[in-house]
Coordinates of C-alpha atoms and ligand atoms in Angstrom, one line a residue:
M1 CA 0.0 0.0 0.1
N2 CA 1.1 3.6 -0.7
K3 CA 2.5 5.6 2.2
P4 CA -0.2 7.1 4.7
L5 CA 1.6 10.2 5.6
E6 CA 2.6 11.8 2.5
Q7 CA 0.4 12.5 -0.6
T8 CA -1.4 9.3 -1.7
S9 CA -0.7 8.1 -5.1
S10 CA -3.2 6.4 -7.6
V11 CA -2.6 3.1 -9.5
W12 CA -2.2 5.2 -12.6
M13 CA 0.6 7.3 -11.2
Q14 CA 2.5 4.0 -10.2
S15 CA 2.0 2.3 -13.7
A16 CA 2.7 4.9 -16.4
E17 CA 5.6 6.9 -17.7
R18 CA 5.0 10.6 -18.0
P19 CA 6.3 12.3 -21.3
A20 CA 9.0 14.8 -20.5
C21 CA 8.5 18.5 -21.6
A22 CA 10.7 21.5 -21.1
A23 CA 9.6 24.6 -19.4
L24 CA 8.9 27.7 -21.2
A25 CA 12.0 29.9 -21.3
T26 CA 11.3 32.4 -24.1
D27 CA 8.2 34.5 -25.4
V28 CA 6.1 32.6 -28.0
H29 CA 3.1 33.0 -30.1
A30 CA 0.3 30.8 -31.2
D31 CA -3.2 31.0 -32.4
V32 CA -4.3 29.4 -29.1
C33 CA -2.8 29.3 -25.6
V34 CA -4.1 26.3 -23.4
V35 CA -3.4 26.6 -19.8
G36 CA -3.5 23.3 -18.1
A37 CA -2.4 19.6 -19.3
G38 CA -5.1 17.5 -18.0
I39 CA -7.8 15.8 -20.0
A40 CA -9.6 18.9 -20.9
G41 CA -6.7 20.9 -21.9
L42 CA -5.0 18.4 -23.8
T43 CA -8.2 17.2 -25.8
T44 CA -8.8 20.8 -26.6
A45 CA -5.2 21.4 -27.9
Y46 CA -5.4 18.1 -29.8
L47 CA -8.7 19.0 -31.5
L48 CA -7.7 22.6 -32.2
L49 CA -4.4 21.3 -34.0
K50 CA -6.7 19.1 -36.2
E51 CA -8.6 22.1 -37.2
G52 CA -5.1 23.5 -38.2
R53 CA -4.7 26.0 -35.5
T54 CA -1.3 26.5 -33.8
V55 CA -1.4 25.8 -30.0
V56 CA 0.9 26.2 -27.0
V57 CA 0.0 24.4 -23.8
L58 CA 1.3 25.4 -20.4
D59 CA 1.0 23.4 -17.1
D60 CA 2.7 24.3 -13.7
G61 CA 3.3 20.5 -13.0
P62 CA 4.0 17.3 -15.1
I63 CA 1.5 16.1 -17.9
G64 CA -1.8 14.9 -16.0
G65 CA -0.4 16.0 -12.6
G66 CA -3.8 17.6 -11.5
Q67 CA -6.9 15.6 -10.8
T68 CA -6.7 13.3 -13.9
E69 CA -4.0 11.3 -12.2
R70 CA -6.3 10.6 -9.3
T71 CA -9.4 9.8 -11.4
T72 CA -11.1 6.4 -11.6
A73 CA -11.7 7.0 -15.2
H74 CA -15.1 5.7 -15.7
L75 CA -16.3 7.1 -19.2
S76 CA -20.1 7.3 -18.8
N77 CA -23.2 8.9 -20.2
A78 CA -25.4 7.9 -17.1
I79 CA -24.7 11.2 -15.5
D80 CA -24.0 11.3 -11.8
D81 CA -26.7 13.6 -10.9
R82 CA -29.2 11.3 -12.7
Y83 CA -31.6 12.1 -15.6
Q84 CA -34.5 12.7 -13.5
Q85 CA -32.7 15.8 -11.9
I86 CA -31.0 16.9 -15.0
E87 CA -34.4 17.1 -16.8
D88 CA -35.9 18.8 -13.8
L89 CA -33.1 21.4 -14.0
H90 CA -32.5 21.9 -17.7
G91 CA -35.7 20.7 -19.2
R92 CA -36.2 17.7 -21.6
E93 CA -34.2 19.2 -24.5
G94 CA -31.3 19.9 -22.0
A95 CA -31.5 16.4 -20.6
R96 CA -31.3 15.3 -24.3
L97 CA -28.3 17.4 -25.1
A98 CA -26.4 16.2 -21.9
A99 CA -26.9 12.5 -23.0
E100 CA -25.8 13.3 -26.5
S101 CA -22.8 15.2 -25.4
H102 CA -21.6 12.6 -23.0
T103 CA -22.1 9.7 -25.6
A104 CA -20.3 11.6 -28.1
A105 CA -17.5 12.2 -25.6
I106 CA -17.0 8.5 -25.1
D107 CA -17.2 8.0 -29.0
Q108 CA -14.6 10.9 -29.3
V109 CA -12.2 9.4 -26.8
E110 CA -12.4 6.0 -28.8
K111 CA -11.9 7.8 -32.2
I112 CA -8.8 9.5 -30.7
I113 CA -7.4 6.3 -29.4
T114 CA -7.9 4.4 -32.6
A115 CA -6.6 7.2 -34.9
E116 CA -3.4 7.9 -32.8
K117 CA -3.0 4.0 -31.9
I118 CA -2.9 5.0 -28.1
E119 CA -2.3 1.8 -26.0
C120 CA -4.2 2.9 -22.8
E121 CA -6.4 -0.3 -22.1
F122 CA -9.6 1.4 -23.4
E123 CA -12.6 -0.8 -23.2
R124 CA -16.2 -0.7 -23.9
L125 CA -18.4 -2.3 -21.2
D126 CA -21.7 -2.1 -19.5
G127 CA -22.4 0.3 -16.6
Y128 CA -24.9 -0.7 -13.9
L129 CA -26.9 1.7 -11.6
I130 CA -28.1 0.0 -8.5
A131 CA -30.6 1.4 -6.2
S132 CA -29.3 1.6 -2.6
P133 CA -31.7 0.1 0.2
G134 CA -33.9 2.9 1.8
G135 CA -34.3 5.1 -1.5
K136 CA -37.6 5.8 -3.2
P137 CA -39.1 2.4 -4.4
D138 CA -39.7 3.6 -7.8
F139 CA -36.3 5.4 -8.3
L140 CA -35.1 3.0 -10.9
E141 CA -38.2 3.0 -12.9
S142 CA -38.2 6.8 -13.0
E143 CA -34.5 7.0 -14.0
L144 CA -35.1 4.5 -16.8
Q145 CA -38.0 6.6 -18.1
A146 CA -36.0 9.7 -17.8
S147 CA -32.9 8.2 -19.5
R148 CA -35.1 7.0 -22.5
R149 CA -36.6 10.4 -22.8
A150 CA -33.2 11.8 -23.0
G151 CA -32.6 9.7 -26.0
L152 CA -30.7 6.7 -24.4
S153 CA -33.2 4.1 -25.9
Q154 CA -30.8 1.1 -25.0
V155 CA -31.0 1.6 -21.3
E156 CA -32.9 -1.3 -19.6
M157 CA -34.2 -2.5 -16.3
I158 CA -32.7 -6.0 -15.6
S159 CA -33.9 -8.2 -12.7
H160 CA -30.4 -9.3 -11.7
C161 CA -27.4 -7.2 -11.4
P162 CA -24.0 -8.9 -11.7
W163 CA -22.6 -6.9 -8.9
D164 CA -21.8 -9.4 -6.2
E165 CA -21.5 -13.2 -5.9
R166 CA -24.7 -13.3 -4.0
G167 CA -26.4 -11.3 -6.6
S168 CA -28.4 -8.1 -5.9
G169 CA -31.9 -6.9 -6.9
A170 CA -32.9 -5.0 -10.1
C171 CA -30.7 -2.5 -11.7
L172 CA -30.4 -0.3 -14.9
R173 CA -28.0 -1.5 -17.6
F174 CA -26.2 1.4 -19.6
P175 CA -24.6 -0.3 -22.6
R176 CA -21.5 1.1 -24.2
Q177 CA -19.7 2.8 -21.5
G178 CA -16.0 2.9 -21.4
Q179 CA -12.8 2.8 -19.1
F180 CA -9.1 3.3 -19.8
H181 CA -5.9 4.1 -18.1
P182 CA -6.0 7.9 -18.0
L183 CA -2.4 8.6 -17.8
K184 CA -1.6 6.3 -20.6
Y185 CA -4.2 8.1 -22.6
L186 CA -2.7 11.5 -21.8
A187 CA 0.7 10.3 -22.8
G188 CA -0.7 9.1 -26.2
L189 CA -2.6 12.6 -26.6
T190 CA 0.8 14.3 -25.7
N191 CA 2.6 12.5 -28.4
A192 CA -0.1 13.1 -30.9
I193 CA -0.1 16.9 -30.1
Q194 CA 3.5 17.1 -30.6
R195 CA 3.5 15.1 -33.8
Q196 CA 1.1 17.8 -35.1
G197 CA 3.5 20.7 -34.2
G198 CA 1.8 21.4 -30.8
R199 CA 4.1 23.0 -28.2
I200 CA 3.8 21.9 -24.4
Y201 CA 5.6 23.3 -21.7
T202 CA 5.6 21.9 -18.2
Q203 CA 6.7 23.3 -14.9
S204 CA 5.4 26.6 -16.4
H205 CA 3.1 28.3 -14.2
A206 CA 0.6 30.8 -15.7
E207 CA 0.5 33.8 -13.3
G208 CA -1.8 36.3 -15.0
I209 CA -3.9 36.7 -18.2
E210 CA -4.8 39.6 -20.2
A211 CA -7.6 39.3 -22.9
G212 CA -5.8 41.6 -25.3
P213 CA -6.1 41.2 -28.3
P214 CA -3.9 39.5 -28.6
A215 CA -4.3 37.7 -25.4
R216 CA -1.1 37.5 -23.2
V217 CA -0.5 34.8 -20.6
R218 CA 2.5 35.6 -18.4
T219 CA 4.4 32.9 -16.6
R220 CA 5.9 33.0 -13.2
D221 CA 9.4 32.9 -14.7
G222 CA 8.7 35.9 -16.9
S223 CA 8.0 34.5 -20.2
T224 CA 4.7 35.6 -22.2
V225 CA 2.6 33.5 -24.7
T226 CA 0.7 35.8 -27.0
A227 CA -2.4 34.2 -28.7
A228 CA -5.6 35.2 -30.3
S229 CA -7.6 33.0 -27.9
V230 CA -6.8 31.5 -24.4
V231 CA -8.4 28.4 -23.0
V232 CA -8.1 28.0 -19.1
A233 CA -8.4 24.3 -18.3
T234 CA -6.9 24.3 -14.8
N235 CA -9.8 22.4 -13.3
S236 CA -10.7 25.3 -11.3
P237 CA -10.1 28.6 -13.1
F238 CA -7.7 31.1 -11.5
N239 CA -8.8 33.8 -13.7
D240 CA -12.3 34.0 -12.4
L241 CA -12.3 35.4 -8.9
V242 CA -15.8 35.1 -7.9
T243 CA -18.7 34.3 -10.5
I244 CA -17.9 30.7 -11.2
H245 CA -16.7 29.7 -7.7
T246 CA -20.3 30.7 -6.3
K247 CA -21.9 28.1 -8.6
Q248 CA -19.5 25.0 -7.9
S249 CA -18.4 23.4 -4.6
P250 CA -15.2 21.4 -3.9
Y251 CA -15.6 17.8 -2.6
M252 CA -12.8 15.3 -1.6
T253 CA -13.5 11.8 -2.6
Y254 CA -11.7 8.6 -1.5
V255 CA -10.7 5.5 -3.5
L256 CA -9.4 1.9 -2.7
G257 CA -7.8 -0.6 -4.8
F258 CA -8.0 -4.2 -3.9
N259 CA -6.5 -7.4 -5.3
V260 CA -9.3 -9.6 -6.6
P261 CA -9.0 -13.0 -8.4
R262 CA -9.6 -12.6 -11.9
G263 CA -13.2 -13.5 -12.9
A264 CA -14.6 -13.2 -9.5
V265 CA -16.4 -9.9 -10.3
T266 CA -17.9 -9.3 -13.7
K267 CA -16.2 -6.5 -15.5
A268 CA -18.3 -3.5 -15.7
L269 CA -18.8 0.0 -14.0
Y270 CA -20.9 0.1 -11.1
W271 CA -22.7 2.9 -9.3
D272 CA -25.2 3.0 -6.4
T273 CA -27.5 5.7 -5.4
Q274 CA -26.5 6.3 -1.7
N275 CA -25.5 9.9 -1.0
P276 CA -22.5 10.2 -1.4
Y277 CA -22.7 7.4 -4.0
H278 CA -20.1 4.7 -4.5
Y279 CA -18.5 4.0 -7.9
V280 CA -16.7 0.8 -8.7
R281 CA -14.7 -0.7 -11.7
L282 CA -12.1 -3.3 -12.5
Q283 CA -8.6 -2.8 -13.8
S284 CA -6.6 -5.6 -15.3
P285 CA -3.0 -5.0 -14.9
S286 CA -0.9 -5.5 -17.9
A287 CA 1.7 -8.3 -17.5
S288 CA 4.4 -5.7 -16.6
E289 CA 2.3 -4.4 -13.8
T290 CA 1.6 -7.5 -11.8
T291 CA 2.3 -7.9 -8.2
T292 CA 4.5 -10.9 -8.2
P293 CA 7.0 -12.4 -10.5
Q294 CA 5.1 -15.7 -10.7
Q295 CA 2.1 -13.7 -12.3
E296 CA 4.2 -12.0 -15.0
D297 CA 3.0 -14.2 -18.0
T298 CA -0.7 -14.7 -17.2
P299 CA -2.0 -12.2 -14.4
T300 CA -4.5 -14.1 -12.2
E301 CA -5.6 -11.0 -10.2
D302 CA -7.5 -8.0 -11.0
L303 CA -7.7 -4.7 -9.1
L304 CA -11.1 -3.8 -7.9
I305 CA -11.2 0.1 -7.7
V306 CA -14.0 1.6 -5.3
G307 CA -14.7 5.1 -4.6
G308 CA -17.0 7.3 -2.6
E309 CA -17.4 8.8 1.1
D310 CA -17.1 12.2 -0.5
H311 CA -17.1 15.3 1.9
K312 CA -16.7 19.1 1.4
T313 CA -13.0 19.9 1.0
G314 CA -11.5 21.1 4.2
Q315 CA -14.7 20.3 6.3
A316 CA -13.6 16.9 7.4
N317 CA -10.4 15.3 8.5
D318 CA -11.3 11.8 9.4
S319 CA -9.9 10.0 6.2
E320 CA -9.0 6.7 8.2
E321 CA -12.6 6.4 9.3
R322 CA -13.9 7.0 5.6
Y323 CA -11.2 4.5 4.2
R324 CA -12.4 2.0 6.7
R325 CA -16.1 2.5 5.9
L326 CA -15.2 2.2 2.2
E327 CA -13.4 -0.9 2.9
M328 CA -16.4 -2.5 4.9
W329 CA -18.8 -1.5 2.2
T330 CA -16.6 -3.2 -0.4
R331 CA -16.1 -6.4 1.6
E332 CA -19.8 -6.8 2.2
R333 CA -20.6 -6.5 -1.3
F334 CA -17.5 -8.2 -3.1
P335 CA -16.5 -11.0 -0.7
A336 CA -13.8 -12.2 -3.0
V337 CA -11.7 -9.0 -2.6
E338 CA -8.2 -9.7 -0.8
A339 CA -5.7 -7.1 0.3
V340 CA -5.9 -3.4 -0.1
R341 CA -3.3 -2.6 -2.4
Y342 CA -3.8 1.2 -3.1
R343 CA -5.5 4.1 -1.6
W344 CA -5.7 7.8 -2.7
S345 CA -8.1 10.6 -2.8
G346 CA -8.7 13.7 -5.0
Q347 CA -11.1 16.6 -5.4
V348 CA -14.2 17.0 -7.6
L349 CA -16.0 20.3 -8.4
E350 CA -19.9 19.8 -8.1
T351 CA -21.9 22.5 -9.9
I352 CA -25.2 23.6 -8.6
D353 CA -27.0 22.2 -11.5
G354 CA -25.2 18.9 -12.3
L355 CA -23.3 19.9 -15.5
A356 CA -19.9 21.5 -16.2
F357 CA -19.1 25.1 -17.1
I358 CA -17.5 25.2 -20.7
G359 CA -17.4 28.2 -22.8
R360 CA -16.6 32.0 -22.5
N361 CA -15.4 33.1 -19.2
P362 CA -18.1 35.3 -17.7
L363 CA -17.1 39.2 -17.3
D364 CA -13.8 38.5 -19.4
G365 CA -12.7 39.3 -22.9
P366 CA -14.6 37.3 -25.7
N367 CA -11.4 35.4 -26.5
V368 CA -10.9 33.8 -22.9
Y369 CA -12.6 30.4 -22.3
I370 CA -12.8 28.2 -19.4
A371 CA -13.6 24.4 -18.6
T372 CA -14.5 23.6 -15.2
G373 CA -17.2 22.0 -12.8
D374 CA -16.5 18.4 -13.7
S375 CA -19.3 17.1 -11.6
G376 CA -17.3 14.0 -10.9
Q377 CA -17.5 13.4 -14.7
G378 CA -14.4 15.2 -15.7
M379 CA -13.4 12.3 -18.3
T380 CA -16.4 12.9 -20.4
H381 CA -16.8 16.8 -19.4
G382 CA -13.2 17.3 -20.4
T383 CA -13.6 15.7 -23.6
I384 CA -16.9 17.6 -24.2
A385 CA -14.6 20.9 -23.4
G386 CA -12.3 19.8 -26.1
M387 CA -15.1 19.4 -28.7
L388 CA -17.1 22.5 -27.7
L389 CA -14.3 24.9 -27.2
T390 CA -12.8 24.1 -30.5
D391 CA -16.1 24.7 -32.2
L392 CA -16.5 28.2 -30.3
I393 CA -12.9 29.0 -31.2
V394 CA -13.1 28.1 -35.0
G395 CA -16.6 29.8 -35.2
R396 CA -18.6 26.7 -35.8
H397 CA -22.1 26.2 -34.3
N398 CA -22.5 23.8 -31.4
P399 CA -25.6 22.7 -30.1
W400 CA -24.3 22.1 -26.6
T401 CA -23.1 25.9 -26.1
S402 CA -26.0 27.2 -24.0
L403 CA -26.3 24.0 -21.9
Y404 CA -22.7 24.4 -20.8
D405 CA -22.4 28.3 -20.8
P406 CA -20.5 29.3 -17.8
A407 CA -22.7 32.4 -17.6
R408 CA -26.0 30.3 -17.4
K409 CA -28.5 30.9 -14.6
T410 CA -30.3 27.7 -13.7
L411 CA -33.5 29.2 -11.8
R412 CA -34.3 25.6 -10.5
A413 CA -31.0 25.5 -8.8
A414 CA -31.5 28.6 -6.8
E415 CA -31.9 26.7 -3.5
K416 CA -28.7 24.9 -4.1
F417 CA -27.0 28.1 -4.8
L418 CA -28.1 29.6 -1.4
Q419 CA -27.2 26.5 0.5
E420 CA -23.7 26.2 -0.9
N421 CA -22.8 30.0 -0.5
L422 CA -24.4 29.9 3.0
N423 CA -21.9 27.2 3.8
V424 CA -19.1 29.1 2.3
A425 CA -20.2 32.2 4.4
L426 CA -20.1 30.0 7.5
Q427 CA -16.5 29.1 6.9
Y428 CA -15.4 32.9 7.7
S429 CA -16.4 32.2 11.2
S430 CA -12.9 30.5 11.4
W431 CA -11.4 33.9 11.8
V432 CA -12.8 34.4 15.3
T433 CA -12.3 31.0 16.7
G434 CA -9.3 29.5 18.3
G435 CA -6.5 27.4 16.6
D436 CA -6.7 23.5 16.3
V437 CA -3.9 23.6 19.0
S438 CA -3.2 26.2 21.7
T439 CA 0.7 26.1 20.9
T440 CA 2.9 24.6 18.3
E441 CA 4.5 22.3 20.8
E442 CA 1.3 20.0 20.5
I443 CA 1.9 19.4 16.9
A444 CA 3.5 15.9 16.5
P445 CA 6.2 15.2 13.6
G446 CA 4.4 14.6 10.3
K447 CA 1.4 16.7 11.3
G448 CA 0.0 20.1 10.7
A449 CA -2.4 22.4 12.8
V450 CA -3.7 26.1 12.6
V451 CA -2.6 28.2 15.4
R452 CA -4.1 31.5 16.4
R453 CA -1.5 34.1 16.7
G454 CA -3.0 37.6 17.6
I455 CA -5.6 38.5 15.3
S456 CA -4.4 36.1 12.7
K457 CA -3.9 32.3 12.1
V458 CA -0.9 30.4 11.1
A459 CA -0.5 27.2 9.3
A460 CA 2.1 25.2 11.2
Y461 CA 3.6 21.9 10.0
R462 CA 6.2 19.9 11.9
D463 CA 8.3 17.7 9.4
A464 CA 9.5 14.1 10.4
T465 CA 12.8 15.5 11.8
G466 CA 10.7 17.6 14.2
L467 CA 11.5 21.0 12.4
L468 CA 8.5 23.5 12.2
H469 CA 7.5 25.1 9.1
E470 CA 5.0 28.1 9.3
C471 CA 3.0 30.2 6.8
S472 CA -0.2 32.1 6.9
A473 CA -3.4 30.2 7.3
I474 CA -5.1 32.8 5.1
C475 CA -6.2 31.4 1.6
P476 CA -5.0 34.1 -0.9
H477 CA -8.1 33.5 -3.2
L478 CA -10.8 35.2 -0.9
G479 CA -9.4 35.0 2.6
C480 CA -11.0 32.0 4.2
I481 CA -8.8 29.9 6.7
V482 CA -7.2 26.9 5.4
E483 CA -7.5 23.5 7.2
W484 CA -4.9 20.6 7.6
N485 CA -5.6 17.5 5.6
H486 CA -3.8 14.8 7.3
N487 CA -4.6 12.0 4.6
E488 CA -2.7 14.2 1.8
S489 CA -0.4 16.3 4.0
T490 CA -2.1 19.5 2.5
W491 CA -3.6 22.6 3.5
D492 CA -7.2 22.8 2.1
C493 CA -9.3 25.8 1.9
P494 CA -13.1 24.9 2.9
C495 CA -14.5 27.8 0.8
H496 CA -13.7 27.2 -2.9
G497 CA -11.2 24.2 -3.0
S498 CA -7.7 25.8 -3.3
R499 CA -5.1 23.3 -1.8
F500 CA -1.4 23.7 -0.9
D501 CA 1.3 21.4 0.1
K502 CA 2.6 21.3 3.6
R503 CA 4.9 24.0 3.2
G504 CA 2.3 26.3 1.7
H505 CA 3.1 25.9 -1.9
L506 CA 0.0 26.1 -4.4
L507 CA -1.3 22.8 -5.5
C508 CA -4.6 23.8 -7.1
G509 CA -6.8 26.8 -7.5
P510 CA -8.8 29.0 -7.7
A511 CA -5.9 30.7 -5.7
N512 CA -3.1 31.3 -7.9
S513 CA -0.2 32.0 -5.4
D514 CA 1.2 30.1 -2.4
L515 CA 0.2 30.8 1.2
S516 CA 2.2 34.0 2.3
A517 CA 4.9 33.9 4.8
V518 CA 3.9 34.7 8.5
G519 CA 3.5 38.4 8.8
D520 CA 3.1 39.1 5.2
S521 CA -0.8 38.6 4.9
Ligands
FAD1 C1 -10.9 10.2 -7.1 C2 -11.7 10.7 -8.2 C3 -12.3 9.8 -9.1 C4 -12.9 10.4 -10.2 N1 -13.4 9.6 -11.0 C5 -14.0 10.0 -12.2 C6 -14.6 8.9 -13.1 O1 -14.6 7.8 -13.0 N2 -15.0 9.6 -14.3 C7 -15.0 10.9 -14.7 O2 -15.5 11.3 -15.7 N3 -14.4 11.7 -13.8 C8 -13.9 11.3 -12.6 N4 -13.4 12.2 -11.7 C9 -13.2 13.6 -12.2 C10 -12.1 13.6 -13.1 O3 -11.0 12.9 -12.8 C11 -11.5 15.2 -13.3 O4 -12.6 16.0 -13.4 C12 -10.5 15.5 -14.3 O5 -9.5 14.6 -14.3 C13 -10.2 16.9 -14.4 O6 -9.5 17.1 -15.5 P1 -9.0 18.6 -16.1 O7 -8.2 18.6 -17.3 O8 -10.3 19.5 -16.0 O9 -8.2 19.0 -14.7 P2 -6.8 18.5 -14.3 O10 -6.5 17.2 -14.5 O11 -6.7 18.8 -12.7 O12 -5.7 19.5 -15.0 C14 -5.5 20.8 -14.7 C15 -4.1 21.0 -15.0 O13 -3.9 22.4 -15.0 C16 -2.6 22.8 -14.4 N5 -2.6 24.2 -13.6 C17 -3.4 24.5 -12.7 N6 -3.1 25.9 -12.6 C18 -2.2 26.3 -13.4 C19 -1.6 27.5 -13.7 N7 -1.8 28.6 -13.1 N8 -0.5 27.5 -14.8 C20 -0.3 26.2 -15.4 N9 -0.9 25.1 -15.2 C21 -1.9 25.1 -14.0 C22 -2.4 21.6 -13.2 O14 -1.1 21.4 -13.0 C23 -3.1 20.4 -13.9 O15 -2.1 19.6 -14.6 C24 -12.8 11.8 -10.7 C25 -12.0 12.6 -9.9 C26 -11.4 12.2 -8.6 C27 -10.6 12.9 -7.8
FES2 S1 -10.2 29.0 -2.4 FE1 -11.7 30.8 -2.1 S2 -11.1 31.6 -0.2 FE2 -9.9 29.8 -0.5

C-alpha cells in the first residue's frame, strides 16, 4: 500500500511513464494558448491542431499532474446527478443534449485512441446503476424513463445485477460505457499533439492573463505567450475570482484498490444511489504491472477500484474512518476481494445544476474560455470541453453551447446556490475561533495544525525531523482559513477548494499563489 503520511498516489501514477516536456523559457506566439495539461486541456489542444490552429500548452506540473492522475476513469453517459434531476433543472431538451454530449465524448475518446494508436487499455463495457436500500421504491423505473426520454433508448432494467456473488436486486444497464488508463491516454495525446506541431511546456506556471487582443499569458518565470484565444483548463479557473466559484463546490472523494481473483467480479462499471454514492470498476494490470514475478506471464488478479465517502473539501479530517467505511462497504458486497493495494483521494467540483461550465469566461474578454465544474464526470466533461471549445474558437455552431455556458443561470438550482453559499459564508467564522491547538508544541512530527497568533492564524507543519514550518493560514483567493488534511499532508481551503502542500506551495486553484509567509498577509 502507498505511504499513509505523504500525498497518496493512484494506481495510474504507479503504472505509467510521464512524457517529459521542457519549461517555457522564451516568449512565444500561437493561435491558441491552453493553460492546463489534464484531459480537458490536452483534448482541446489536440482537436484545435486538427483544425489547423497553432497551439501552445502550459502546465505548472507534469502532464496529467492535476486531478486526472487521481481519477477512476469511468467514461459514462449515465450522468452522476441522474437524468430525473437533469431534466428537472435543464428541461427535456437539456437532458437530451446532456446525454448526446456525454455519449459523443466516449465516442470521441475511442476515435482518438484508434486514430493515434494509443495503448491505454480502453474498453467498452456495461455500466450498472443499483438502487441503494432505503431510497424511493420507484427510483429506478423513473430513472429508466428519464434516460429514455433523454434519448438513451438502449438503457434497460434488468432483474439481476452482476454486482456481487450473492446477486442483488434489479438495476439499470447502460450499454457502451468505457474505461481506460487515464495517464496512458494523456501520454498518447501528448505524443499526438507534438507530432502535429503543438508545443507543450510543463513546470510553467501561468500567473496572469490579459484578454488583449492579442491575449497575453504571463508565466511566473517571466515569459509571455501571445495568442488570439486562451483556454483556461486548470480544473478550477484562477482567472475567475468570484462568479464561477459561487456556482460550484469542491468535494474530496476517496478510493481503495483491492486485489481480487480474476473472474470473481464481472467486469463493468457500477454505481449505487447512496448519498454520497459509490463508484466501482475493475482494472486488469498488464503483464508488466503484476504484483508478483510468478504472475508475470498470465496475471490471475485484477484490481477492484472502489470510490466514495465524499465530503466538502476542508470540512472533515477523518480519512482513516472514511477508508475504513469504504473497505467495509466493499467487503460486504464483493467478498472475494483480498488485500487493499492502493488508497488515494482527490477533489471533484460539483456544480449547482449537475453539469460542467464550458465556454467563454463570464466578465472577461470574448477570447478567454474556461472548462470547469467536472461534477465527478471530468473524463467526459473534459472531452466535451475539447469538442465544444474547438467549435467556439473556430466559429462553428455547436448545439451544446447554451447547456454548458458558464454564464447560465439555472433558476431551479436557486435553493442549492443559496445552501452552498451559506456554507461558504459560515467558513469565515474561523477568523474568530481559536486554533486547532493552543501552541505549536502540541503538533507531532508529520502533522500540521492551525494556530491562532494575535488577530491572525498560522498554518504550522512539523516535519519528520521535528522542524517546524509556518506560513499564513489565510487563503490568497478570498481569505478563508485553510484546514490541515492529514491524509494528503496538504492545507485545504473549505471555501472554494484551493489546496497547498505542507509548506504552503499552491497545488490547485482558484487561488493562484502560495500561502504567504507569516506576517506578510
Ligand atoms: C478520486 C476521483 C475519481 C474520479 N472519477 C471519475 C470518473 O470515474 N469519471 C470521470 O469522468 N471523472 C472522474 N473524476 C473527475 C475527473 O478525474 C476530473 O474532473 C478530471 O480529471 C479533471 O480534468 P481537468 O483536465 O479538468 O483538470 P486537471 O486534470 O486537474 O488538470 C488541470 C491542470 O492544470 C494545471 N494548472 C493549474 N493551474 C495552473 C496554472 N496557473 N498554470 C499552469 N498550469 C496550471 C495543473 O497542474 C493540472 O495539470 C474523478 C476525480 C477524482 C478525484
Ligand atoms: S479557495 Fe476561495 S477563499 Fe480559499
